[in-house]
PDB file of C-alpha atoms and ligand atoms in Angstrom:
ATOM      1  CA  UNK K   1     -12.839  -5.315  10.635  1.00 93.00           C
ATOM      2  CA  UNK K   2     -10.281  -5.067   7.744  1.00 96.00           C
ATOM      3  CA  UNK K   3     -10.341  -1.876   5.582  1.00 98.00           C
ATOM      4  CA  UNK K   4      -8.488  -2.833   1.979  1.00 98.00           C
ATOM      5  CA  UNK K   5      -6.825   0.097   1.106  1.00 98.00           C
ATOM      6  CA  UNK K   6      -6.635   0.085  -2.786  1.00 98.00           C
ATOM      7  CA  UNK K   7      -4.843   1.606  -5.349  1.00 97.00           C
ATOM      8  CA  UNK K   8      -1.903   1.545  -7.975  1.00 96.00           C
ATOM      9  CA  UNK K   9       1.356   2.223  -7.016  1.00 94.00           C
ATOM     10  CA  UNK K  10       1.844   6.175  -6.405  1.00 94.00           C
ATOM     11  CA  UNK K  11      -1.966   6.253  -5.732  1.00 97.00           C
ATOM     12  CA  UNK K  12      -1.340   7.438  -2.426  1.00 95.00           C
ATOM     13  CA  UNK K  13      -2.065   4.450  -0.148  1.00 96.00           C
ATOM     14  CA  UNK K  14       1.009   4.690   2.253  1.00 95.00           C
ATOM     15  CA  UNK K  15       0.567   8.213   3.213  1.00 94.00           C
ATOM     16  CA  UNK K  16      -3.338   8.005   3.345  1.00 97.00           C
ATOM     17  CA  UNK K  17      -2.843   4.708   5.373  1.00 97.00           C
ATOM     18  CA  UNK K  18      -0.845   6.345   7.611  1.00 95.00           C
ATOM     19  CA  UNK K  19      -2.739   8.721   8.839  1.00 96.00           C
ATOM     20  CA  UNK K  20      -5.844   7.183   8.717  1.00 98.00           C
ATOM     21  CA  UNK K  21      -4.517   4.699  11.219  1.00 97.00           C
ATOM     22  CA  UNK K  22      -3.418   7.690  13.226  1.00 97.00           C
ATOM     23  CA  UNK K  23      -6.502   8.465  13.390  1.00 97.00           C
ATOM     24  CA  UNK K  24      -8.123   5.254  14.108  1.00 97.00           C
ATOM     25  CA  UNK K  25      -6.019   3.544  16.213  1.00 97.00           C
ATOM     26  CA  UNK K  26      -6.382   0.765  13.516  1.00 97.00           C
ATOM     27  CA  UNK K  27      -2.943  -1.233  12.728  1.00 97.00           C
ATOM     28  CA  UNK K  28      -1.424  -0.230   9.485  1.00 97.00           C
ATOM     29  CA  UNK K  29      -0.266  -3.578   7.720  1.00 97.00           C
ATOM     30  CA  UNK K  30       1.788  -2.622   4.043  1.00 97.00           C
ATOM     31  CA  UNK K  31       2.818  -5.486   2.193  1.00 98.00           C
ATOM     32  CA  UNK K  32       5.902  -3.651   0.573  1.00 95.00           C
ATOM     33  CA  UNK K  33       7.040  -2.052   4.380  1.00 95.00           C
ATOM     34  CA  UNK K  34       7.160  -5.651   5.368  1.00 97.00           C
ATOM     35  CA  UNK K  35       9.113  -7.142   2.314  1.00 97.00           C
ATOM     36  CA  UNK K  36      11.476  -3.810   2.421  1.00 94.00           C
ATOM     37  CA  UNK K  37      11.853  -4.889   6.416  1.00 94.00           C
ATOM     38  CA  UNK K  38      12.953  -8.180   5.502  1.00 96.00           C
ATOM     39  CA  UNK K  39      15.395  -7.122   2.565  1.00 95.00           C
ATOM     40  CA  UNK K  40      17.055  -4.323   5.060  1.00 93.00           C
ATOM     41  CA  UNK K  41      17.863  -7.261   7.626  1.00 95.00           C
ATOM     42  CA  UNK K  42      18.551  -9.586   5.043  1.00 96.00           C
ATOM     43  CA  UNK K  43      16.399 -12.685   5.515  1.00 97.00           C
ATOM     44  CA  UNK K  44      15.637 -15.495   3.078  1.00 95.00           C
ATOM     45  CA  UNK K  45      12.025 -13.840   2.370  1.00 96.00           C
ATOM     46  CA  UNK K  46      13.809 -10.599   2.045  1.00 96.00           C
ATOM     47  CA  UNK K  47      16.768 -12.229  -0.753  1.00 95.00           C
ATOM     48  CA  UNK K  48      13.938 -13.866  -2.405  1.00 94.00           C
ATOM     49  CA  UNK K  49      11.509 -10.893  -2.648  1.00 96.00           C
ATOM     50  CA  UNK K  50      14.159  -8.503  -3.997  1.00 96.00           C
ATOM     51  CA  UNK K  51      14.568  -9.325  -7.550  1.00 95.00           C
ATOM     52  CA  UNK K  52      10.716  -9.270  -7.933  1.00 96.00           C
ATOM     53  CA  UNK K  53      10.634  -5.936  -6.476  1.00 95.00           C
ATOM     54  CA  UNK K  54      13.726  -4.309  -8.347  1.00 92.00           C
ATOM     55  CA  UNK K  55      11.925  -5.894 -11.686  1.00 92.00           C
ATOM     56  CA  UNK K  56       8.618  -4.349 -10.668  1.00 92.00           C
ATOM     57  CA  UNK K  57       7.189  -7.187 -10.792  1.00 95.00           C
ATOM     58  CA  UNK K  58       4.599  -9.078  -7.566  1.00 96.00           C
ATOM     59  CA  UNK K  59       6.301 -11.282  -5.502  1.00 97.00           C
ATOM     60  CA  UNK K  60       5.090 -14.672  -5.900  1.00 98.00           C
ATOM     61  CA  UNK K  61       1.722 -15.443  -4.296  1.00 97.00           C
ATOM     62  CA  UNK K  62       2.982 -18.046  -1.788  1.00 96.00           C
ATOM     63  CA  UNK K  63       5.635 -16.286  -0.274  1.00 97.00           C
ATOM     64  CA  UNK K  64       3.517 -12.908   0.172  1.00 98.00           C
ATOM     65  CA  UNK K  65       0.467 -14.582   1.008  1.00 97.00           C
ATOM     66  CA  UNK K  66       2.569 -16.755   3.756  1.00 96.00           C
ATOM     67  CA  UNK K  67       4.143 -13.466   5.189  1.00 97.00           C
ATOM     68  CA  UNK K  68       0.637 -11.054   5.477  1.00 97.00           C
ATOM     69  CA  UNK K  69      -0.995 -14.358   7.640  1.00 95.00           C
ATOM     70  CA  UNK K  70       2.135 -14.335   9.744  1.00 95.00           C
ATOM     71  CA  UNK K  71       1.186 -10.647  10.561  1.00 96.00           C
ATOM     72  CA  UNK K  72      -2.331 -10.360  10.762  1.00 95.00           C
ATOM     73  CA  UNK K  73      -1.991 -13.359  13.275  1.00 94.00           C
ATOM     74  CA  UNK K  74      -0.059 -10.496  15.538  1.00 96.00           C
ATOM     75  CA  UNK K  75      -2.126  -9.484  18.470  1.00 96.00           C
ATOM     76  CA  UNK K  76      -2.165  -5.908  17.298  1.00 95.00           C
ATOM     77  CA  UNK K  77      -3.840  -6.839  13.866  1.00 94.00           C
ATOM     78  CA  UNK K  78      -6.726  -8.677  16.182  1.00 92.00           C
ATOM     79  CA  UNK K  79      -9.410  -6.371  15.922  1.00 91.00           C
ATOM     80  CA  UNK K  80      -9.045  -3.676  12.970  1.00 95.00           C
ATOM     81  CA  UNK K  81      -6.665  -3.048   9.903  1.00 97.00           C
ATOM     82  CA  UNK K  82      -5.503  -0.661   7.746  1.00 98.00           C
ATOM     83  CA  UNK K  83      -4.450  -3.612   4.556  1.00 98.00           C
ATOM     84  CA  UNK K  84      -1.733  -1.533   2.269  1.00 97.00           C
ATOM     85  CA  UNK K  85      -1.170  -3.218  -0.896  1.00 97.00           C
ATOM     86  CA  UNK K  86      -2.089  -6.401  -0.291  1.00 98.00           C
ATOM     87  CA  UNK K  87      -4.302  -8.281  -2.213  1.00 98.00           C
ATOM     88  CA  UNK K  88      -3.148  -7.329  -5.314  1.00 97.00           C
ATOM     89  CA  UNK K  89      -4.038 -10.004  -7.419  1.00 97.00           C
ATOM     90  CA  UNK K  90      -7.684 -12.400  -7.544  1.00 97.00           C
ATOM     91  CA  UNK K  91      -5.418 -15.464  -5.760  1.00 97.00           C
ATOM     92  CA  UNK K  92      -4.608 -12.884  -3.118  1.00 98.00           C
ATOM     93  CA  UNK K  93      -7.546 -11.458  -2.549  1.00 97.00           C
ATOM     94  CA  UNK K  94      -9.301 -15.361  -2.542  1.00 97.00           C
ATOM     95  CA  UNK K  95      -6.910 -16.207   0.124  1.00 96.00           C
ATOM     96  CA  UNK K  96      -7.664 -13.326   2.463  1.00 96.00           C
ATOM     97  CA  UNK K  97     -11.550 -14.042   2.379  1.00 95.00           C
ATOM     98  CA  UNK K  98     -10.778 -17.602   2.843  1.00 94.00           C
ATOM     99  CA  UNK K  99      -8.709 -16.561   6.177  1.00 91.00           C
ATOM    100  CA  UNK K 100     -11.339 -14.814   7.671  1.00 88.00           C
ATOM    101  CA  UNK K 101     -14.999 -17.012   6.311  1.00 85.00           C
ATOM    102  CA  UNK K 102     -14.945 -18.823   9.543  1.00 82.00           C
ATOM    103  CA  UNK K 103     -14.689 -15.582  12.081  1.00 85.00           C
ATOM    104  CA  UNK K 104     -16.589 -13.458   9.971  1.00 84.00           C
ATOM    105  CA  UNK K 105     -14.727 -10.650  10.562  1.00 86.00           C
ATOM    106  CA  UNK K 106     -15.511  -8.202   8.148  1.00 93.00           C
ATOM    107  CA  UNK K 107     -13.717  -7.354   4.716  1.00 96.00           C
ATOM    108  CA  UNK K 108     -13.963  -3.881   2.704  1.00 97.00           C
ATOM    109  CA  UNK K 109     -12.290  -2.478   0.475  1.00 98.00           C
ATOM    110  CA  UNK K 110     -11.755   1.370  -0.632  1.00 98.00           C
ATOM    111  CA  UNK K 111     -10.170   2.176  -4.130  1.00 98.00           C
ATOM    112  CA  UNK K 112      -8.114   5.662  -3.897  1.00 98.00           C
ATOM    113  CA  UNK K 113      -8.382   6.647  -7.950  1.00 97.00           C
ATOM    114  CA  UNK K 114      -5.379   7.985  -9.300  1.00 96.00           C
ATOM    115  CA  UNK K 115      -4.717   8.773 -13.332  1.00 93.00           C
ATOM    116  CA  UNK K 116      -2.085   7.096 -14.844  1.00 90.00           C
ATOM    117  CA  UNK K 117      -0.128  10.670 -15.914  1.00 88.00           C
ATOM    118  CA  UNK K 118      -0.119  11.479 -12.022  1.00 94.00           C
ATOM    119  CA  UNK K 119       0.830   8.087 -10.986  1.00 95.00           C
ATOM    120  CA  UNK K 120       4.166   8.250 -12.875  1.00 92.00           C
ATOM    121  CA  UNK K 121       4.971  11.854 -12.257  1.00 92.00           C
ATOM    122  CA  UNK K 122       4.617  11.134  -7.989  1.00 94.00           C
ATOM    123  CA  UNK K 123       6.457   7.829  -8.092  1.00 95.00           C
ATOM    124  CA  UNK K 124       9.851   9.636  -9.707  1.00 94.00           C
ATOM    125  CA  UNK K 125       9.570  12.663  -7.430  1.00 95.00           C
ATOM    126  CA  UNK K 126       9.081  10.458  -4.456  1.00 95.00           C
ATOM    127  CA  UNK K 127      11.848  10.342  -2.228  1.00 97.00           C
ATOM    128  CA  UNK K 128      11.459   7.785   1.456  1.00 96.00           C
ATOM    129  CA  UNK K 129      12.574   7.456   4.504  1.00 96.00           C
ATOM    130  CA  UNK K 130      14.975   4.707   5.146  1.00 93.00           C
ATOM    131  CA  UNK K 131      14.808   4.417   8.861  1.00 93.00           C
ATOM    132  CA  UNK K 132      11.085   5.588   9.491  1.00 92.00           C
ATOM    133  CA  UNK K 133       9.328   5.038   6.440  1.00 91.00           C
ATOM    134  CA  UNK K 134       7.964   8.335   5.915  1.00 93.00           C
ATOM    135  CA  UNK K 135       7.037   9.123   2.296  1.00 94.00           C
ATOM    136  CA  UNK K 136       7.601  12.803   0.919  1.00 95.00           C
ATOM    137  CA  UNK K 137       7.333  13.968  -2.888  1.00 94.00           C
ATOM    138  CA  UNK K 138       9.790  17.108  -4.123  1.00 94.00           C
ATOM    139  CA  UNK K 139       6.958  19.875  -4.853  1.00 91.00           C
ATOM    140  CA  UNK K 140       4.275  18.775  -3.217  1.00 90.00           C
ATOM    141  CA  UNK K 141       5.028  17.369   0.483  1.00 93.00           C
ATOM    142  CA  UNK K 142       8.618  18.254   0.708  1.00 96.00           C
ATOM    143  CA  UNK K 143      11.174  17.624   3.863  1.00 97.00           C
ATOM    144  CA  UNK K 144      11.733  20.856   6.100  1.00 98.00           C
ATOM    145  CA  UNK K 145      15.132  20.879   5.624  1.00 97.00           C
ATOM    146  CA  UNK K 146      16.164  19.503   1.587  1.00 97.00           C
ATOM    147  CA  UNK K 147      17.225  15.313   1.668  1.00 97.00           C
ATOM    148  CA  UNK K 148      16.268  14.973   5.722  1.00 98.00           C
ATOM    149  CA  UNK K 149      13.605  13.620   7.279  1.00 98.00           C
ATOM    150  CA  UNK K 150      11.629  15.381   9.398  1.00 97.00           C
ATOM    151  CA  UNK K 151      10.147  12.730  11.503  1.00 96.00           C
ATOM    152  CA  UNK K 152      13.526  10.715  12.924  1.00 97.00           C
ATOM    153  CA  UNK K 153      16.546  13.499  10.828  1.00 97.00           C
ATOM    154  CA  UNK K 154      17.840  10.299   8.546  1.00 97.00           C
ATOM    155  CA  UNK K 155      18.795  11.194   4.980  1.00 98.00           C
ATOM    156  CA  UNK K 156      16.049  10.818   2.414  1.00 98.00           C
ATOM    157  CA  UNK K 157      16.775   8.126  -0.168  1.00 97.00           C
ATOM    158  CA  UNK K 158      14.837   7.329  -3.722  1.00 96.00           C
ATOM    159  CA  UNK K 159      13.120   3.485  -3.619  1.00 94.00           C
ATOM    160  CA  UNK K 160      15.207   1.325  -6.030  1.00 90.00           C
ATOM    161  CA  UNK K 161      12.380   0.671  -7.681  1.00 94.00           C
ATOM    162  CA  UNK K 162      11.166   4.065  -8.276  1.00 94.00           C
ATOM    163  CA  UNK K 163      13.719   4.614 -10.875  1.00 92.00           C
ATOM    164  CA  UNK K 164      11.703   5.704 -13.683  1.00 89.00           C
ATOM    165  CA  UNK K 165      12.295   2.454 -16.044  1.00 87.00           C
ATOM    166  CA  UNK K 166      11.248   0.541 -12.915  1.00 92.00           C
ATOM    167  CA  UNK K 167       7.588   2.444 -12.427  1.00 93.00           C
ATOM    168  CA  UNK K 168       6.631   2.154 -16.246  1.00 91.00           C
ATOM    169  CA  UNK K 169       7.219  -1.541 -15.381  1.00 91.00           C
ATOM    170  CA  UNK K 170       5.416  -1.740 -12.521  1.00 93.00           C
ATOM    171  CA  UNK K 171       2.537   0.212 -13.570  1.00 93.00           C
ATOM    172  CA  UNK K 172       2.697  -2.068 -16.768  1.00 91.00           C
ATOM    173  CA  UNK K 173       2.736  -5.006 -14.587  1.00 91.00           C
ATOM    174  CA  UNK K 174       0.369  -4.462 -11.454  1.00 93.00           C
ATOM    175  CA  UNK K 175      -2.452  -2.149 -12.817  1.00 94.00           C
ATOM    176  CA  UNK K 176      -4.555  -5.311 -14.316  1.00 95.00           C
ATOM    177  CA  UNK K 177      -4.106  -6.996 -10.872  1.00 96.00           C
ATOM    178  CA  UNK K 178      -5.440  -4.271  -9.520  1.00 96.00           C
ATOM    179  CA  UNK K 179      -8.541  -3.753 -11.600  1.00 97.00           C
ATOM    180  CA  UNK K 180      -9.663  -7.518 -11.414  1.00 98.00           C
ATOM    181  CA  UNK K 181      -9.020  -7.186  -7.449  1.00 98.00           C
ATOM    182  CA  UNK K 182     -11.038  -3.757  -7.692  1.00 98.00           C
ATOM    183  CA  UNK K 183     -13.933  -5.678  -9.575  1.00 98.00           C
ATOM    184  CA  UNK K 184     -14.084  -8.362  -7.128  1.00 97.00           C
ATOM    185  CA  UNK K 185     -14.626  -5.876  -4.421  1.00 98.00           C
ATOM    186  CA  UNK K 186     -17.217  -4.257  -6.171  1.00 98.00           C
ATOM    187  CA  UNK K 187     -19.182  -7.337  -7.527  1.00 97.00           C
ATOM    188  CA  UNK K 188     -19.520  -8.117  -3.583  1.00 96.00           C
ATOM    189  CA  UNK K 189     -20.822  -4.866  -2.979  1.00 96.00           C
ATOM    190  CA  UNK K 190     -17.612  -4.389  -0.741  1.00 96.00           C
ATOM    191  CA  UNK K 191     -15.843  -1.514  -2.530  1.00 98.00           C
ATOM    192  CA  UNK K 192     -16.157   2.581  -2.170  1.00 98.00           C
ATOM    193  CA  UNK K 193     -14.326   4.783  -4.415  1.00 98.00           C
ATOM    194  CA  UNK K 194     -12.692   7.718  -3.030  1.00 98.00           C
ATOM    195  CA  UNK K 195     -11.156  10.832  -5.744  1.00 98.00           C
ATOM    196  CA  UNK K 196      -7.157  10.523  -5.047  1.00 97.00           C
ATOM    197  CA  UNK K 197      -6.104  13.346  -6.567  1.00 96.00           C
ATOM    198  CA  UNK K 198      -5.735  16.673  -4.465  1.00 95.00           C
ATOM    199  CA  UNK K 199      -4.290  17.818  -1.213  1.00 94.00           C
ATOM    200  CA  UNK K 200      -3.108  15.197   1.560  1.00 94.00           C
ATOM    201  CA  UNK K 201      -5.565  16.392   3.825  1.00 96.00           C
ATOM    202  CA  UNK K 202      -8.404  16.767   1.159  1.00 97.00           C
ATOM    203  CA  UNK K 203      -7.887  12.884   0.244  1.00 98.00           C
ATOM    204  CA  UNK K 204      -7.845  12.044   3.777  1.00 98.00           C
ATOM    205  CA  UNK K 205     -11.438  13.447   4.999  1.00 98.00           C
ATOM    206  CA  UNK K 206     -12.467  11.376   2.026  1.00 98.00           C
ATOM    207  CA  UNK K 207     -11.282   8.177   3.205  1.00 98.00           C
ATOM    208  CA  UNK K 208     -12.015   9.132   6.416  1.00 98.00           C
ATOM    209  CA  UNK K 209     -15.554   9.293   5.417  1.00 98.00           C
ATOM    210  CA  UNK K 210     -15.674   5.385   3.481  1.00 98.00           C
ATOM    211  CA  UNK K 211     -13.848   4.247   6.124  1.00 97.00           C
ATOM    212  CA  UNK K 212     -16.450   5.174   8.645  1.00 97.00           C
ATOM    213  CA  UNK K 213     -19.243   4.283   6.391  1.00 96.00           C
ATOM    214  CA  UNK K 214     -17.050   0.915   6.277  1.00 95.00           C
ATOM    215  CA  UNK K 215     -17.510   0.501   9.894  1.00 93.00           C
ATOM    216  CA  UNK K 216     -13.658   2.018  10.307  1.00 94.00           C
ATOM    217  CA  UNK K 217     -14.158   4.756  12.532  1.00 89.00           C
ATOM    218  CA  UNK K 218     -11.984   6.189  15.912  1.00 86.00           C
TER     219      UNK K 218
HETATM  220  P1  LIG O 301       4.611  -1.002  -2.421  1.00 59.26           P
HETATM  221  O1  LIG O 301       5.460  -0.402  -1.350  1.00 59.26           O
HETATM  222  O2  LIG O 301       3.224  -1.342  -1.940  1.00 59.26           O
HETATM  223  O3  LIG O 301       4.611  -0.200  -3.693  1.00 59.26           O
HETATM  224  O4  LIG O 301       5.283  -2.408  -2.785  1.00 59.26           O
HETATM  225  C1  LIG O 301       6.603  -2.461  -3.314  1.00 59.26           C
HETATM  226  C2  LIG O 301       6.778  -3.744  -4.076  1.00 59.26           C
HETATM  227  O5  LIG O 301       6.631  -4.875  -3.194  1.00 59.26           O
HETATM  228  C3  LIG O 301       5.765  -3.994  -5.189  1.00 59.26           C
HETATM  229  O6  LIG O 301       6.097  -3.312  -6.396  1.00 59.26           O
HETATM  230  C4  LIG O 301       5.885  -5.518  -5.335  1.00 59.26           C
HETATM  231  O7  LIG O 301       7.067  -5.884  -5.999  1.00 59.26           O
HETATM  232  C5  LIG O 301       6.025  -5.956  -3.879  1.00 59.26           C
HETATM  233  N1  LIG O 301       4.688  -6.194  -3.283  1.00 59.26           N
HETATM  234  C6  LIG O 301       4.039  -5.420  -2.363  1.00 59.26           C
HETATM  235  N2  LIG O 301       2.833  -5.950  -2.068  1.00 59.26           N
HETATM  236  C7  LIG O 301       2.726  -7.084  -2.805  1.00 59.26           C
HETATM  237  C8  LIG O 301       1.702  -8.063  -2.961  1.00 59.26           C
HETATM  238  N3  LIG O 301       0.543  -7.979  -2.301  1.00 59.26           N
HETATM  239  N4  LIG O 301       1.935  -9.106  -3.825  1.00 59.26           N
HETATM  240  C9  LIG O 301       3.105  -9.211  -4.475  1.00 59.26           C
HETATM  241  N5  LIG O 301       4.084  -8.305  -4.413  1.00 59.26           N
HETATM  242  C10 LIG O 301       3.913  -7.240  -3.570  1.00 59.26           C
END
């Protein structure tokens, strides 16, 4: 099956994605890792994705949509995925059921709900790692040891495009995406909502729990 992880940027879907495939076993598929892969070794997909994502704006349908089918066709992504950010828009979301209406492999989606005041204040305090991926915020999941990850030791960097001009723009551009790709979902009786707001590990028994009633379980 695929489990649709959704939510806006800042809800919380990396980190919940994470360790929900941790959990699973299930392959953990982000759109933005995968476009931030290709910009760190400097591909054509990753120079053309770039200015979208430094604009927080989408990346054009036809290069992302070209780029997720590349990697669900993977032999790890054969059975079950984690989908992180991706589909973010109607098109996108069109073109995934369209991949999969001949195997009839399962689609659902859950929505991790996030307020708009809390969205902004965890995008500007998040701070990644480069090498790994790992996501920490200042107060509330910091590093062990200040600017260092704890996972792989690399020094902590801020996502270009979580410069605070950058996430008003993003959350100005993406969060009616979103909601039409959250009323899809729910119009095909394939969408939970799960409360994103709390502890890491408080979120995560909640998705934990749609997943499984998804059919996502270990
Ligand atoms: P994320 O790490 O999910 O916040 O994604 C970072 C950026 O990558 C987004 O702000 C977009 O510019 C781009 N991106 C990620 N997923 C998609 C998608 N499904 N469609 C278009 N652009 C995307």
């Amino acid at each position: 099956m695929i489990l649709v992880l959704l939510g806006a940027p800042g809800a919380g879907k990396g980190t919940q994605a994470e360790a929900l495939s941790a959990a699973t076993g299930a392959a953990h598929v982000a759109t933005g890792d995968l476009f931030r892969a290709e910009i760190a070794a400097g591909s054509p997909l990753g120079l053309a994705a770039q200015q979208f994502i430094n604009a927080g704006q989408l990346v054009p349908d036809e290069v992302t949509i070209n780029m997720i089918q590349a990697r669900l066709a993977k032999p790890d992504a054969a059975s079950r995925v984690i989908l992180d950010g991706f589909p973010r828009n109607p098109a996108q979301a069109a073109a995934l059921d369209a991949a999969y209406a001949a195997s009839g492999r399962e689609i659902s989606a859950v929505l991790l709900k996030v307020d708009r005041a809390i969205l902004e204040e965890r995008l500007t305090a998040r701070r990644v790692c480069p090498s790994c991926g790992r996501s920490y915020h200042l107060l509330s999941r910091p590093p062990q040891s200040a600017g260092v990850c704890d996972v792989c030791g690399s020094a902590l960097i801020t996502r270009s495009d979580d410069a605070p001009e950058t996430v008003a723009a993003r959350l100005a551009n993406q969060l009616a995406g979103l909601d039409s790709v959250v009323e899809l979902y729910r119009a095909s009786g394939r969408l939970t909502e799960v409360n994103g707001v709390g502890a890491i590990d408080e979120v995560q028994g909640r998705l934990a729990a749609a997943a499984a009633a998804a059919g996502l379980t270990a």
